[in-house]
PDB file of C-alpha atoms in Angstrom:
ATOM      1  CA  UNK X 442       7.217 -61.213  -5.772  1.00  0.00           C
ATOM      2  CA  UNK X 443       5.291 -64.076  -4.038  1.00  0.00           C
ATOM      3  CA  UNK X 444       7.700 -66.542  -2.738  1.00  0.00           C
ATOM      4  CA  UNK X 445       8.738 -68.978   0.170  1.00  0.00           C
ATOM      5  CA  UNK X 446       6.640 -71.009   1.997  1.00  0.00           C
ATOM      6  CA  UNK X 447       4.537 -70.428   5.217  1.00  0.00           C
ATOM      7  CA  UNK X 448       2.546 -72.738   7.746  1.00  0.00           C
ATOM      8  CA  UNK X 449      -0.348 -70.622   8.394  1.00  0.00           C
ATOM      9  CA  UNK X 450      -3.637 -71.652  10.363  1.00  0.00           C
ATOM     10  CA  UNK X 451      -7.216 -71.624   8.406  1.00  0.00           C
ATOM     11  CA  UNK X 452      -9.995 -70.260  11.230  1.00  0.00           C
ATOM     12  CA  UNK X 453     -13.180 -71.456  12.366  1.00  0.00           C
ATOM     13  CA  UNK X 454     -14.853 -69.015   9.772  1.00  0.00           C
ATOM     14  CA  UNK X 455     -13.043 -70.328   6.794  1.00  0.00           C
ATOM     15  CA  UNK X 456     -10.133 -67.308   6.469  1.00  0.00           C
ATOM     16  CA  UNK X 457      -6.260 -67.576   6.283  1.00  0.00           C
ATOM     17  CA  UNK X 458      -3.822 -64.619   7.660  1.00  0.00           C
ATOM     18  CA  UNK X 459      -1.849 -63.628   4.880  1.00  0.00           C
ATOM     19  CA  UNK X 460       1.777 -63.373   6.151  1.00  0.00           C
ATOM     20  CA  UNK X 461       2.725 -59.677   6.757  1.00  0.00           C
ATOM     21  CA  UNK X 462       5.485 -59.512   5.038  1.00  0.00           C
ATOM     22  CA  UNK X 463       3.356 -59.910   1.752  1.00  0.00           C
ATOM     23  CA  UNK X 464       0.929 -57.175   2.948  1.00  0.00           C
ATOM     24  CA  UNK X 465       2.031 -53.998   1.744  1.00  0.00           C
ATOM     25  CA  UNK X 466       3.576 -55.684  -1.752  1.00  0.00           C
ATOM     26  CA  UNK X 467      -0.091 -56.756  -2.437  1.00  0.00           C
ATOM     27  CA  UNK X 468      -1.973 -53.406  -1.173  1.00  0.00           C
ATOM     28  CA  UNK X 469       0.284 -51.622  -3.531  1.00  0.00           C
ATOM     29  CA  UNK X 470      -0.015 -54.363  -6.380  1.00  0.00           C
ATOM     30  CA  UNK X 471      -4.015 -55.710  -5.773  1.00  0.00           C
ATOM     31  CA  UNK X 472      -5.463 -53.257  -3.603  1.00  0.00           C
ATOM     32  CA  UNK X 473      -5.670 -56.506  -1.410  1.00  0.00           C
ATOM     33  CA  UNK X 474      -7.795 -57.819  -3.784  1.00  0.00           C
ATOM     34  CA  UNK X 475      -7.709 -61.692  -5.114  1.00  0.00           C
ATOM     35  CA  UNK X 476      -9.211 -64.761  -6.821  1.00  0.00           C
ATOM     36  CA  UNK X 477      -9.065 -67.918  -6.112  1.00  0.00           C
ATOM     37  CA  UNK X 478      -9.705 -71.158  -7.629  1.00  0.00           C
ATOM     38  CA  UNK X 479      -8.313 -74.579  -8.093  1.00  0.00           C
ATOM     39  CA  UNK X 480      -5.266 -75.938  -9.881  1.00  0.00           C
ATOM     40  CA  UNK X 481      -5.934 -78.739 -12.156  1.00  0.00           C
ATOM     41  CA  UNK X 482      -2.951 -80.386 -11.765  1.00  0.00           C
ATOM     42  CA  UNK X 483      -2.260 -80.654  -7.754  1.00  0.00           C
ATOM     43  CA  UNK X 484      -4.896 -81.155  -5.262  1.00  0.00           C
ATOM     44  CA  UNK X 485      -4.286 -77.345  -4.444  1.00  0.00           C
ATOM     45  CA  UNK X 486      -5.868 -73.803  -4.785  1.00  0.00           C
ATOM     46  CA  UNK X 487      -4.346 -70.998  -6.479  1.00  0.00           C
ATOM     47  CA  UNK X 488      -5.081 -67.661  -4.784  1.00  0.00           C
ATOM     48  CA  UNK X 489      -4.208 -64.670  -7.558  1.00  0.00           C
ATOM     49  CA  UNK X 490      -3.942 -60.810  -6.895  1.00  0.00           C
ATOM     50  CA  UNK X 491      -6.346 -59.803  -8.961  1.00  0.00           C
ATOM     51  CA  UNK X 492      -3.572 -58.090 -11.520  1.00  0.00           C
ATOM     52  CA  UNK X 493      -2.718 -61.266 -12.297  1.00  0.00           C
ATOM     53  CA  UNK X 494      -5.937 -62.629 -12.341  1.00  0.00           C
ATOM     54  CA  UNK X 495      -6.832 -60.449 -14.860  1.00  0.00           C
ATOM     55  CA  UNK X 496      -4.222 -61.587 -17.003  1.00  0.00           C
ATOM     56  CA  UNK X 497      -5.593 -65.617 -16.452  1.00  0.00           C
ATOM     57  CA  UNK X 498      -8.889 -63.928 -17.558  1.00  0.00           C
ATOM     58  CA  UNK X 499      -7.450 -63.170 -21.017  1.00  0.00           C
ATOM     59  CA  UNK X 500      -5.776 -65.894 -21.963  1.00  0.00           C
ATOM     60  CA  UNK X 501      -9.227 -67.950 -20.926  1.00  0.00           C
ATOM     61  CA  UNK X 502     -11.149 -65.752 -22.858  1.00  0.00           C
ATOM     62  CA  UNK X 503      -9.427 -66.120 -25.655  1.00  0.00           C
ATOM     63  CA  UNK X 504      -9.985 -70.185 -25.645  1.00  0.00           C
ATOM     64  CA  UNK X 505     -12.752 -71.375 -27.667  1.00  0.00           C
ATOM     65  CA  UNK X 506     -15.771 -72.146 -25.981  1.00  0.00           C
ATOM     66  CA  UNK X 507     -16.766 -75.193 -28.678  1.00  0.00           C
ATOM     67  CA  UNK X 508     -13.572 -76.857 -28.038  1.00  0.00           C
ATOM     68  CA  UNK X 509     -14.412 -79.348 -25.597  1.00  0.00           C
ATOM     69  CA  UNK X 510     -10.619 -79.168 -24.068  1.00  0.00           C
ATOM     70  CA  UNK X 511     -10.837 -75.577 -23.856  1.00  0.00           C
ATOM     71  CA  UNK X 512     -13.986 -75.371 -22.525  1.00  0.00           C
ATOM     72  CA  UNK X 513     -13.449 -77.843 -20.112  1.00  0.00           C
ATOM     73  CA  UNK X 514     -10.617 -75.856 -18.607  1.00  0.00           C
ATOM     74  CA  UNK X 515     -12.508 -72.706 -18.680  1.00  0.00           C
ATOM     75  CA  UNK X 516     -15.548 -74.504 -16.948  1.00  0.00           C
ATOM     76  CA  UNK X 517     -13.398 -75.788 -13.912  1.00  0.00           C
ATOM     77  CA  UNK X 518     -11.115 -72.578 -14.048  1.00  0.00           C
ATOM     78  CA  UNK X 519     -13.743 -69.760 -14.133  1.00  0.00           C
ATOM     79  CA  UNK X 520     -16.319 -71.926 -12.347  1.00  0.00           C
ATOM     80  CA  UNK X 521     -14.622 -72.449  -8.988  1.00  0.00           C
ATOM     81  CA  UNK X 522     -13.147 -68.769  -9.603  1.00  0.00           C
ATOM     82  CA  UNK X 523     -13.984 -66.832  -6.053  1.00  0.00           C
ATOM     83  CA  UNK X 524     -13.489 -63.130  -5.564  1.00  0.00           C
ATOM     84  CA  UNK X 525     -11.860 -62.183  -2.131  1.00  0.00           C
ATOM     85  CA  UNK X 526      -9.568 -59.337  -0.039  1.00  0.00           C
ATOM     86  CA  UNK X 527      -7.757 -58.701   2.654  1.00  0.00           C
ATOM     87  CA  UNK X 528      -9.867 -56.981   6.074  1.00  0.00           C
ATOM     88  CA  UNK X 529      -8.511 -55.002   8.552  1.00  0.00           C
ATOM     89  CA  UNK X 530      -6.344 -58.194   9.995  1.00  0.00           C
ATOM     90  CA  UNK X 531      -4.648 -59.047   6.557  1.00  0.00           C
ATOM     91  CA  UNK X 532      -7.247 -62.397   6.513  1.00  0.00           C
ATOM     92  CA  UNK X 533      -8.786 -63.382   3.537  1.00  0.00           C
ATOM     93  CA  UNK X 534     -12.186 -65.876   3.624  1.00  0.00           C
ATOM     94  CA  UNK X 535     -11.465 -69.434   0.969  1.00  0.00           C
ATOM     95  CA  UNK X 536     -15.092 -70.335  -0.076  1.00  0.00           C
ATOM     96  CA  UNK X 537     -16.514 -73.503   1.214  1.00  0.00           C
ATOM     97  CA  UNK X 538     -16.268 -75.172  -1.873  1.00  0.00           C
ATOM     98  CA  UNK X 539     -12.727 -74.409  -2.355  1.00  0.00           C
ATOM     99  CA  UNK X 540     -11.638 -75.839   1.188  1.00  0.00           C
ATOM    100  CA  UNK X 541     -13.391 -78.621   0.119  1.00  0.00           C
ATOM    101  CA  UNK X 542     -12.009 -79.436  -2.751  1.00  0.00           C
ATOM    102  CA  UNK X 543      -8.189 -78.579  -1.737  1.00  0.00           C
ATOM    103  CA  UNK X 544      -9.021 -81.088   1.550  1.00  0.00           C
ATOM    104  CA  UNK X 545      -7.900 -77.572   3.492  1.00  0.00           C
ATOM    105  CA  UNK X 546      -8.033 -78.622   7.317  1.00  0.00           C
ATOM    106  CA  UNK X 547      -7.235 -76.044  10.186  1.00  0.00           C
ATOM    107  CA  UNK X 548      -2.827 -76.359   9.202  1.00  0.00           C
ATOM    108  CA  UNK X 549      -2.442 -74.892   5.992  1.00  0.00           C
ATOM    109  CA  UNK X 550       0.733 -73.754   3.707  1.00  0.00           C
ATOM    110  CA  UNK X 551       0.957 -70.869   1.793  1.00  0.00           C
ATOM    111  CA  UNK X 552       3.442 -71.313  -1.244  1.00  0.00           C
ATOM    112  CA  UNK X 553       4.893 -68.309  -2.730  1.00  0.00           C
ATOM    113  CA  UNK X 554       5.337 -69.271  -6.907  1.00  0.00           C
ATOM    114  CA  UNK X 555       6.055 -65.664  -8.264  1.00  0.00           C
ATOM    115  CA  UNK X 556       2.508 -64.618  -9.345  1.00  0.00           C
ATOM    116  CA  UNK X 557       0.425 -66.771  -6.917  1.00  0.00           C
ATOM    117  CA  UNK X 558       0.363 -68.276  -4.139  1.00  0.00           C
ATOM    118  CA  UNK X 559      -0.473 -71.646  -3.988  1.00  0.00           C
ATOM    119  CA  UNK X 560      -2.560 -73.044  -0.881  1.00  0.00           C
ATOM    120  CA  UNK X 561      -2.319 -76.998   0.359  1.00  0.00           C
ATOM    121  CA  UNK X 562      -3.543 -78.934   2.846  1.00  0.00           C
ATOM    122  CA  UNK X 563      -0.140 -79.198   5.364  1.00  0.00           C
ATOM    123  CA  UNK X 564       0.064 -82.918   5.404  1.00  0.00           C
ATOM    124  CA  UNK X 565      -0.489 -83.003   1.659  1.00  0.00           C
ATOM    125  CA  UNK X 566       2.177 -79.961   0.894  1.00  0.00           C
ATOM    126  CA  UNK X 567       4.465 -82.472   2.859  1.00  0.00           C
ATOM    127  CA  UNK X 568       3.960 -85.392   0.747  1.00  0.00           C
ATOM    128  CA  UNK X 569       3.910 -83.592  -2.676  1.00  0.00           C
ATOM    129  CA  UNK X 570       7.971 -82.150  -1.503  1.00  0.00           C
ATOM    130  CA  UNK X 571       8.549 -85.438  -0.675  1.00  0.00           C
ATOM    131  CA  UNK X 572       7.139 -87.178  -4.060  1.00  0.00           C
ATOM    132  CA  UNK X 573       9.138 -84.308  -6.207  1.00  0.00           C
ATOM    133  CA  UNK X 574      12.467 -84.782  -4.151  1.00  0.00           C
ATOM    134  CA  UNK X 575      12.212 -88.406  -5.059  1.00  0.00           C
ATOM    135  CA  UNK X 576      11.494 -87.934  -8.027  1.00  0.00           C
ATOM    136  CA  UNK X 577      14.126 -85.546  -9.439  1.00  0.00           C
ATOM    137  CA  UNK X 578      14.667 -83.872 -12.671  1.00  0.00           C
ATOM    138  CA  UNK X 579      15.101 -85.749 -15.423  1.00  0.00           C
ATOM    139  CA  UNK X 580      18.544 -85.805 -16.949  1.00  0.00           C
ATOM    140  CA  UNK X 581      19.749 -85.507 -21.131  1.00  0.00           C
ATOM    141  CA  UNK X 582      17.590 -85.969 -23.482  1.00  0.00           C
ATOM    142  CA  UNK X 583      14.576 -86.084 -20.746  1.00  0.00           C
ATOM    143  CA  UNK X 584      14.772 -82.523 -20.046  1.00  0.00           C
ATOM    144  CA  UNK X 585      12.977 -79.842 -21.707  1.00  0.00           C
ATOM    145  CA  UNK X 586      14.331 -77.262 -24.143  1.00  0.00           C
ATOM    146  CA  UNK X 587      13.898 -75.076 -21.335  1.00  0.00           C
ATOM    147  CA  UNK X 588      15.223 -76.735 -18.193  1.00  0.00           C
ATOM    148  CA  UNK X 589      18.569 -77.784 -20.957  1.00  0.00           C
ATOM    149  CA  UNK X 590      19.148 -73.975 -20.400  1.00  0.00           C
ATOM    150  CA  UNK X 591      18.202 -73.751 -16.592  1.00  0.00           C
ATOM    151  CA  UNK X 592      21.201 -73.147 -13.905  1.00  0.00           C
ATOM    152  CA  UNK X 593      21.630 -71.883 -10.040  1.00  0.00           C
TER     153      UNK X 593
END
């Protein structure tokens, strides 16, 4: 399982150092193999094992492509969708286009969320905790059928 967060460094050449503890979980699970591509909801990437890429695959695939909504999210989805692994150092290389759109600068955080990881810009990981600690859950009749039956 992917979780917990980590301030890793993104190198001159564009590549992040997967922390080790995560190595040998994702050799055995991905062959250190990944995609990555951008999440349409946070100014972040989301970096798959390819496992569970291949599950996102499906359910995209299965989306109409005359739809406009559908094929909207398949263009943005499948279109920034990069292939990557792991070398010898456990690094993996973010495309260009990627950094670019996530705002990545040299401090980066790595965000364990089960399946994924998510990747952020440092500062902006910062502010996003900040925004959803202010925030809060919503309370009674704001919650979802499924946070109603959510407990720690």
């Amino acid at each position: 399982m992917l979780r917990g967060a980590s301030a890793i460094n993104l190198d001159t050449k564009g590549r992040i150092a997967i922390p080790t503890r995560y190595r040998e979980w994702l050799t055995d699970t991905c062959q250190d193999q990944f995609v990555c591509t951008i999440d349409l909801q946070s100014p972040c990437l989301l970096l798959y094992p390819l496992n569970e890429w291949l599950l996102i695959e499906t359910k995209l695939r299965a989306l109409s492509s005359t739809d406009p909504q559908e094929r909207r999210l398949q263009r943005l989805i499948l279109g920034y969708a990069t292939e990557s692994e792991l070398d010898k150092g456990g690094r993996t290389l973010i495309a260009p286009t990627l950094r670019q759109h996530a705002k990545l600068q040299k401090k980066v955080m790595l965000v364990g969320q089960l399946n994924k990881f998510e990747l952020w810009d440092e500062d902006m990981w910062h502010q996003q905790v900040q925004q959803d600690l202010q925030q809060g859950l919503p309370t009674g009749n704001e919650l979802s059928e499924r946070l109603k039956g959510f407990s720690l």
